[in-house]
Coordinates of C-alpha atoms in Angstrom, one line a residue:
Chain A
M1 CA -0.1 -0.1 0.0
K2 CA 1.4 3.4 -0.9
K3 CA 1.9 5.8 1.9
G4 CA -0.7 8.4 2.0
D5 CA -3.6 5.9 1.2
T6 CA -4.0 5.5 4.9
N7 CA -5.3 9.2 5.3
S8 CA -8.1 9.1 2.8
N9 CA -11.6 9.7 4.2
S10 CA -12.7 6.4 3.0
Y11 CA -10.0 4.5 4.3
I12 CA -10.3 6.0 7.7
L13 CA -14.1 5.2 7.7
I14 CA -13.6 1.5 6.6
Y15 CA -10.7 1.1 9.0
A16 CA -12.6 2.4 12.0
S17 CA -15.6 0.3 11.1
V18 CA -13.7 -2.9 10.7
I19 CA -11.7 -2.0 14.0
V20 CA -15.0 -1.6 15.9
V21 CA -16.7 -4.8 14.5
V22 CA -13.7 -6.9 15.3
V23 CA -13.4 -5.6 18.9
A24 CA -17.1 -5.9 19.3
F25 CA -16.9 -9.4 18.2
L26 CA -13.8 -10.2 20.5
L27 CA -15.5 -8.8 23.5
A28 CA -18.9 -10.4 22.9
F29 CA -17.1 -13.7 22.4
T30 CA -15.0 -13.4 25.6
N31 CA -18.0 -12.5 27.6
I32 CA -20.2 -15.3 26.5
V33 CA -17.5 -17.9 26.7
L34 CA -16.6 -16.8 30.4
R35 CA -19.8 -15.9 31.8
P36 CA -20.8 -19.3 33.1
R37 CA -17.5 -19.7 34.9
Q38 CA -17.8 -16.0 36.1
N39 CA -21.2 -16.6 37.7
R40 CA -20.1 -19.7 39.3
N41 CA -17.2 -17.7 41.0
I42 CA -19.5 -14.9 42.0
E43 CA -22.0 -17.5 43.3
L44 CA -19.1 -19.5 45.2
D45 CA -17.8 -16.1 46.4
T46 CA -21.4 -14.9 48.1
K47 CA -21.5 -18.3 49.7
R48 CA -17.9 -18.1 51.0
Q49 CA -19.0 -14.3 52.5
I50 CA -22.3 -15.9 54.1
L51 CA -19.8 -18.4 55.8
A52 CA -17.4 -15.8 56.8
A53 CA -20.3 -13.9 58.6
L54 CA -20.8 -17.1 60.5
N55 CA -17.0 -17.1 61.5
I56 CA -16.2 -19.8 59.4
T57 CA -13.2 -18.8 57.1
D58 CA -10.4 -20.4 55.3
V59 CA -12.9 -22.8 53.6
K60 CA -11.5 -25.2 50.8
D61 CA -14.7 -26.7 49.4
V62 CA -17.1 -23.7 49.7
E63 CA -20.1 -25.4 48.2
A64 CA -20.1 -28.6 50.6
V65 CA -19.3 -26.4 53.8
Y66 CA -22.0 -24.1 52.8
N67 CA -24.6 -26.9 52.2
R68 CA -23.5 -28.3 55.6
Y69 CA -24.2 -25.2 57.6
V70 CA -26.7 -23.0 55.6
K71 CA -30.1 -24.8 55.9
L72 CA -32.7 -22.4 54.5
D73 CA -32.5 -19.3 51.9
M74 CA -35.7 -17.5 53.2
L75 CA -37.4 -14.2 51.9
L76 CA -39.0 -11.7 54.5
Q77 CA -42.1 -10.2 53.3
L78 CA -43.5 -6.8 54.4
D79 CA -46.2 -8.4 56.5
G80 CA -43.5 -10.5 58.5
T81 CA -44.3 -13.8 56.8
L82 CA -41.4 -15.8 55.5
V83 CA -41.4 -17.7 52.1
V84 CA -38.4 -20.0 50.8
N85 CA -36.5 -18.5 48.1
S86 CA -37.0 -20.9 45.2
G87 CA -34.8 -18.8 43.0
G88 CA -31.5 -19.9 44.6
F89 CA -28.9 -17.3 44.0
S90 CA -30.1 -16.3 40.6
S91 CA -32.6 -14.0 42.4
N92 CA -30.2 -11.4 43.8
Y93 CA -30.7 -9.0 46.5
T94 CA -31.5 -5.9 44.6
T95 CA -34.3 -7.6 42.4
E96 CA -36.0 -9.0 45.7
F97 CA -35.4 -5.7 47.5
S98 CA -37.4 -3.9 44.6
K99 CA -40.1 -6.4 45.2
K100 CA -40.0 -5.4 49.3
R101 CA -38.8 -8.8 50.1
F102 CA -35.6 -9.4 52.0
H103 CA -33.2 -12.2 52.1
I104 CA -32.7 -14.4 55.3
F105 CA -30.4 -17.2 55.4
Q106 CA -31.1 -19.6 58.3
C107 CA -28.3 -21.7 59.4
D108 CA -27.3 -24.4 61.8
V109 CA -23.8 -24.1 63.4
N110 CA -23.2 -26.9 65.9
G111 CA -26.9 -27.4 66.6
Q112 CA -27.6 -23.8 67.3
T113 CA -29.8 -21.6 64.6
K114 CA -28.1 -18.6 63.4
Y115 CA -29.7 -16.2 60.9
V116 CA -27.6 -14.2 58.2
F117 CA -28.6 -11.0 56.7
P118 CA -27.2 -9.4 53.6
L119 CA -26.4 -5.8 53.9
N120 CA -25.4 -3.2 51.1
G121 CA -24.5 0.4 50.9
V122 CA -21.9 2.9 49.7
G123 CA -18.4 3.7 51.0
L124 CA -16.2 6.7 49.9
W125 CA -15.4 5.5 46.4
G126 CA -17.8 2.8 45.7
P127 CA -20.1 0.1 46.8
I128 CA -19.5 -1.6 50.1
W129 CA -21.6 -4.8 51.4
G130 CA -21.5 -7.4 54.2
Y131 CA -23.4 -9.9 56.1
V132 CA -24.6 -10.1 59.7
A133 CA -25.2 -13.1 61.5
L134 CA -27.4 -13.2 64.6
N135 CA -27.9 -15.7 67.1
D136 CA -31.3 -17.3 67.6
D137 CA -32.6 -14.7 70.1
R138 CA -32.5 -12.5 66.8
N139 CA -30.7 -9.7 68.5
T140 CA -27.1 -10.7 69.7
V141 CA -24.5 -10.5 66.7
Y142 CA -22.8 -13.8 66.1
G143 CA -20.5 -12.7 63.2
A144 CA -20.1 -9.8 60.8
Y145 CA -18.3 -9.8 57.3
F146 CA -17.8 -6.7 55.3
S147 CA -16.2 -6.1 51.9
H148 CA -15.9 -3.2 49.5
Q149 CA -15.2 -2.5 46.0
S150 CA -12.8 0.3 45.9
E151 CA -12.2 1.6 49.4
T152 CA -8.7 3.3 50.1
P153 CA -6.2 0.4 51.1
G154 CA -5.0 1.0 54.7
L155 CA -7.9 3.3 55.4
G156 CA -11.5 2.6 54.5
A157 CA -10.5 -0.9 53.1
E158 CA -9.9 -2.1 56.7
I159 CA -13.6 -2.7 57.0
A160 CA -12.8 -5.8 55.6
S161 CA -10.2 -6.8 58.0
P162 CA -11.0 -9.5 60.7
Q163 CA -10.1 -7.0 63.4
F164 CA -12.5 -4.6 62.6
Q165 CA -15.3 -7.4 62.0
S166 CA -14.7 -9.2 65.2
E167 CA -15.6 -6.0 67.3
F168 CA -19.2 -6.7 66.3
K169 CA -19.4 -9.9 68.0
R170 CA -21.8 -10.2 70.8
L171 CA -23.1 -6.6 70.4
K172 CA -27.0 -6.2 70.4
V173 CA -29.1 -5.0 67.4
M174 CA -32.2 -3.7 68.7
K175 CA -32.5 -0.5 71.0
D176 CA -35.7 1.1 71.6
G177 CA -37.4 -0.4 68.9
K178 CA -34.8 0.8 66.5
V179 CA -31.4 -0.6 65.0
G180 CA -29.0 0.5 67.6
L181 CA -26.0 -1.4 66.2
S182 CA -23.8 1.4 64.9
V183 CA -20.2 2.4 63.9
V184 CA -19.3 5.6 65.6
K185 CA -16.1 8.0 65.2
Y186 CA -12.8 6.2 66.3
G187 CA -12.6 6.5 70.1
K188 CA -16.0 7.9 70.7
V189 CA -17.7 4.6 71.7
V190 CA -20.4 5.6 74.4
D191 CA -22.6 2.5 74.7
K192 CA -20.4 -0.7 74.4
K193 CA -23.4 -2.8 73.9
Y194 CA -24.2 -1.1 70.5
E195 CA -21.4 0.6 69.3
V196 CA -18.1 -0.3 67.4
D197 CA -15.2 2.1 66.9
G198 CA -15.0 3.3 63.4
I199 CA -11.7 3.3 61.3
S200 CA -9.2 6.2 62.0
G201 CA -8.5 7.8 58.7
G202 CA -11.5 5.9 57.3
T203 CA -14.3 8.1 58.6
I204 CA -16.5 8.1 55.5
T205 CA -16.5 4.5 54.9
S206 CA -17.0 4.0 58.6
K207 CA -20.0 6.2 58.3
G208 CA -21.1 4.2 55.2
V209 CA -21.1 1.1 57.1
D210 CA -23.0 2.5 60.0
A211 CA -25.7 3.9 57.5
M212 CA -25.7 0.5 55.6
L213 CA -26.3 -1.4 58.9
K214 CA -29.1 0.9 60.0
K215 CA -30.8 0.9 56.5
C216 CA -30.6 -2.8 55.7
L217 CA -31.3 -4.2 59.3
S218 CA -34.2 -1.9 59.7
N219 CA -35.9 -4.0 57.1
Y220 CA -36.0 -6.8 59.4
I221 CA -37.3 -5.3 62.4
V222 CA -40.5 -7.0 62.2
F223 CA -38.4 -10.4 62.1
F224 CA -36.3 -9.2 65.1
T225 CA -39.2 -8.2 67.2
N226 CA -41.6 -11.0 66.1
Q227 CA -40.4 -14.1 67.8
Chain B
M1 CA 18.5 -15.5 17.7
S2 CA 21.4 -13.3 18.5
E3 CA 19.7 -10.5 16.8
L4 CA 16.5 -10.8 18.9
F5 CA 18.5 -10.3 22.2
S6 CA 20.8 -7.4 20.6
K7 CA 22.3 -4.7 22.7
K8 CA 19.8 -2.4 21.4
N9 CA 16.8 -4.7 22.7
K10 CA 18.7 -4.8 25.9
D11 CA 18.9 -1.2 26.3
T12 CA 15.3 -0.8 25.2
F13 CA 14.6 -2.9 28.1
S14 CA 16.9 -1.6 30.7
I15 CA 16.7 2.3 30.3
P16 CA 13.2 2.4 31.4
L17 CA 14.3 0.8 34.6
G18 CA 16.5 3.5 35.3
K19 CA 17.6 6.3 33.4
N20 CA 14.3 6.9 31.6
N21 CA 11.8 5.4 34.2
P22 CA 8.2 6.2 33.5
I23 CA 7.4 7.3 37.0
T24 CA 10.6 9.1 38.2
V25 CA 11.9 10.7 34.9
Q26 CA 9.0 11.0 32.7
V27 CA 6.7 11.4 35.4
L28 CA 3.8 9.4 33.9
G29 CA 1.2 7.2 35.8
I30 CA 1.6 9.0 39.0
C31 CA -2.1 8.8 39.8
S32 CA -2.2 5.0 39.8
A33 CA 1.2 5.1 41.8
L34 CA -0.7 7.1 44.6
A35 CA -3.9 4.9 44.5
V36 CA -2.7 1.4 44.9
T37 CA 0.7 1.7 47.1
A38 CA -0.8 1.9 50.6
K39 CA -0.3 -1.8 50.7
L40 CA 2.5 -4.1 49.0
A41 CA 0.3 -7.0 47.6
P42 CA -2.0 -4.7 45.3
A43 CA 1.1 -2.7 44.3
I44 CA 2.8 -5.9 43.0
V45 CA -0.4 -7.2 41.2
M46 CA -1.0 -3.8 39.5
G47 CA 2.7 -3.7 38.6
L48 CA 2.6 -7.0 37.0
S49 CA -0.9 -6.3 35.1
V50 CA 0.5 -3.0 33.7
M51 CA 3.8 -4.8 32.5
V52 CA 1.9 -7.5 30.8
I53 CA -0.7 -5.0 29.3
V54 CA 2.0 -2.6 28.1
A55 CA 3.9 -5.2 26.4
F56 CA 1.2 -6.7 24.5
A57 CA -0.6 -3.5 23.6
N58 CA 2.8 -2.5 22.4
V59 CA 3.3 -5.4 20.2
I60 CA -0.4 -5.3 18.7
I61 CA 0.2 -1.6 17.9
S62 CA 3.5 -2.2 16.5
L63 CA 2.0 -5.0 14.1
M64 CA -0.6 -2.7 13.0
R65 CA 1.5 0.4 12.7
D66 CA 1.5 0.6 8.9
T67 CA -2.1 0.3 8.5
I68 CA -3.3 2.9 11.2
P69 CA -4.4 6.2 9.8
T70 CA -2.5 9.0 11.5
R71 CA -5.5 11.1 11.9
I72 CA -7.3 8.6 14.1
R73 CA -4.2 6.8 15.7
I74 CA -4.9 7.8 19.2
I75 CA -8.3 6.5 19.0
V76 CA -7.1 3.2 17.5
Q77 CA -4.6 2.8 20.1
L78 CA -7.2 3.5 22.9
V79 CA -9.6 0.9 21.5
V80 CA -6.6 -1.6 21.3
V81 CA -5.6 -0.8 24.9
A82 CA -9.5 -0.9 26.1
T83 CA -10.0 -4.2 24.6
L84 CA -6.8 -5.8 26.1
V85 CA -7.7 -4.5 29.4
T86 CA -11.3 -5.8 29.4
I87 CA -10.2 -9.2 28.2
V88 CA -7.6 -9.5 30.9
S89 CA -10.0 -8.3 33.4
E90 CA -12.8 -10.9 32.0
V91 CA -10.1 -13.7 32.1
L92 CA -9.2 -12.7 35.8
K93 CA -12.9 -12.9 37.0
A94 CA -13.3 -16.3 35.4
F95 CA -9.9 -18.0 36.3
A96 CA -8.5 -15.9 39.2
Y97 CA -11.6 -14.5 40.9
D98 CA -9.6 -13.5 44.1
V99 CA -7.2 -11.5 42.4
S100 CA -9.8 -9.8 40.4
V101 CA -11.8 -8.8 43.6
Q102 CA -8.5 -7.5 45.0
L103 CA -7.7 -5.3 42.1
S104 CA -11.4 -4.3 41.7
V105 CA -11.4 -1.0 39.6
Y106 CA -7.9 -0.6 39.2
V107 CA -7.6 -3.2 36.5
G108 CA -10.2 -0.8 34.5
L109 CA -8.1 2.1 35.3
I110 CA -5.0 0.6 33.6
I111 CA -6.8 2.0 30.5
T112 CA -6.0 5.4 31.4
N113 CA -2.7 5.0 32.6
C114 CA -0.6 7.6 30.8
I115 CA 2.3 5.1 30.4
L116 CA 0.4 3.0 28.1
M117 CA -0.6 5.6 25.7
G118 CA 2.8 7.2 26.0
R119 CA 4.7 4.0 25.0
L120 CA 2.3 3.4 22.1
E121 CA 2.6 6.6 20.9
A122 CA 6.3 7.2 21.4
F123 CA 7.7 3.7 20.5
A124 CA 5.1 1.2 19.1
M125 CA 4.1 3.3 16.3
S126 CA 7.5 3.5 15.0
N127 CA 9.3 0.5 15.9
G128 CA 8.9 -3.6 15.3
P129 CA 6.9 -5.8 17.5
W130 CA 10.0 -7.4 19.0
E131 CA 11.8 -4.1 20.1
S132 CA 8.2 -2.8 21.2
F133 CA 7.7 -6.0 23.3
W134 CA 11.0 -5.3 25.3
D135 CA 10.0 -1.6 25.6
G136 CA 6.6 -2.4 27.0
L137 CA 8.3 -4.9 29.3
G138 CA 11.0 -2.5 30.5
N139 CA 8.5 0.3 31.1
G140 CA 6.1 -1.9 32.9
L141 CA 8.9 -3.2 35.1
G142 CA 10.1 0.2 35.7
Y143 CA 6.8 1.4 36.7
A144 CA 6.3 -1.7 38.9
K145 CA 9.6 -1.2 40.6
I146 CA 8.9 2.2 41.8
L147 CA 5.3 1.1 42.8
I148 CA 6.8 -1.8 45.0
I149 CA 9.3 0.6 46.6
V150 CA 6.9 3.0 47.5
A151 CA 4.3 0.6 48.7
F152 CA 7.1 -1.2 50.8
V153 CA 7.9 1.9 52.8
R154 CA 4.2 2.8 53.2
E155 CA 3.1 -0.4 54.4
L156 CA 6.1 -0.7 56.7
F157 CA 5.7 2.2 58.4
G158 CA 2.1 3.0 58.0
S159 CA 0.5 -0.4 59.0
G160 CA 3.5 -2.0 60.5
T161 CA 3.1 -5.0 58.2
L162 CA 4.4 -6.3 54.9
L163 CA 2.3 -8.3 52.6
G164 CA -0.3 -8.4 55.3
Y165 CA 2.4 -10.0 57.7
N166 CA 3.1 -8.4 61.0
I167 CA 6.6 -6.8 61.1
L168 CA 6.5 -3.9 63.6
N169 CA 3.3 -4.5 65.8
Y170 CA 4.9 -6.2 68.6
E171 CA 4.7 -5.0 72.2
C172 CA 8.6 -5.0 72.5
I173 CA 8.7 -2.4 69.6
K174 CA 5.6 -0.6 70.8
S175 CA 6.9 -0.3 74.3
T176 CA 9.8 2.1 73.2
G177 CA 7.2 4.6 72.1
Y178 CA 7.2 3.6 68.5
L179 CA 3.9 4.3 66.7
N180 CA 2.7 3.5 63.3
N181 CA 2.7 6.8 61.1
G182 CA -1.0 7.3 59.9
L183 CA 0.4 9.8 57.4
M184 CA 2.2 7.0 55.5
L185 CA -1.4 5.9 54.5
M186 CA -2.6 9.1 53.1
P187 CA -1.9 9.6 49.2
P188 CA 0.4 12.7 49.8
M189 CA 2.9 10.5 51.4
A190 CA 3.2 8.6 48.1
L191 CA 4.1 11.8 46.3
I192 CA 6.6 12.7 49.0
I193 CA 8.4 9.1 48.8
I194 CA 8.3 9.5 44.9
A195 CA 9.8 12.9 45.2
C196 CA 12.4 11.5 47.3
I197 CA 13.2 8.7 44.9
V198 CA 13.5 11.4 42.1
W199 CA 15.9 13.3 44.2
Y200 CA 18.2 10.3 45.0
Q201 CA 18.1 9.2 41.5
R202 CA 18.9 13.0 40.1
S203 CA 21.7 13.5 42.6
R204 CA 23.4 10.5 41.4
D205 CA 22.8 10.7 37.8
K206 CA 24.2 13.9 36.3
E207 CA 22.6 13.5 33.1
L208 CA 19.4 13.9 34.5
Q209 CA 20.2 17.4 36.2
E210 CA 18.7 20.4 34.3
N211 CA 21.0 23.4 33.9
S212 CA 19.0 26.4 35.1

């Protein structure tokens, strides 16, 4: 090809079109081929997170351990009745949330019933999420797990650290008919029954966790109070 | 084969590690150097990902260089980089899910890393694929090197750990009055550390000093 040819308008148009089609095909192909594997990974990761809220970590065979501990995947409806979630993991939290139905995972850990509740909220840079496990009194925290997409490493990202998460153990959720479980500014804990120290330097993320706990858990108040 | 590992290729590979380092000399890619260096592990993975992506983007652009119309070359470069990054990110999600979760948005942000566009425009557009591969590898490694140095200092003195393992958080050290420096974890500290590296490098290498 002669030099200069590459600068004619028609060449540029054809070149751009071809590139776009090739790239679109490549991306679509990769996406379709890898999608089942990715969904499987996401599902396993969700199960791993639920187990983490039950203080079961470093699991090798997530699927088997999950089936051993988690007995029921239920949906809480607005009137307080529970239905079994038949959609499995294909029905994600936001879809059910928009229908005003809220997930509860009923688990059996060494003969004791625990309930796990999914949480989601926003941190400083992006979404944060987590799970809280309660004892069968539906009030005492058994374990908590938090994760995030893009909080600052070393600061906000510390919400994903076991040290932070273990502070929630044995705290109470309900206080005077409202969700009392909260994260406060570092060093400002007043009521040790309900409050956890935030992360020094990660104030906005800590506030995000606090807001997430209040927002998501208050959907379950009818479940907590109605025993 | 001797030609493939010629002196020129070796230089193409090694110069970005030192004399023409993308971060400390060209001052490119500073943004991600601030963002991912509070901990050592993400810095290492980020460095490796950038290295792989620069090398391959360089090769692809270099193979296409004679066909690319100059008027839309930047767009074409961008498309190639974006495709590569998206595919890498999808593959990570399918086969190395944990790593992809750890890197989260940073993989996507590689697209906007100035080093990539800089190398494509400055090198791959006018050199063969093999040289371009070495150039990409060298620049990626030069980038990774600085990231790892900065992350090492920040994690060690900021959190008292390295790769998550406890180094300084022991009672015997704490009892001497030593405290982790919270400032290390803030983005400005990354700039200060990079500046110190630049200072050190320039004071040793007369060629890099400007006459003003």
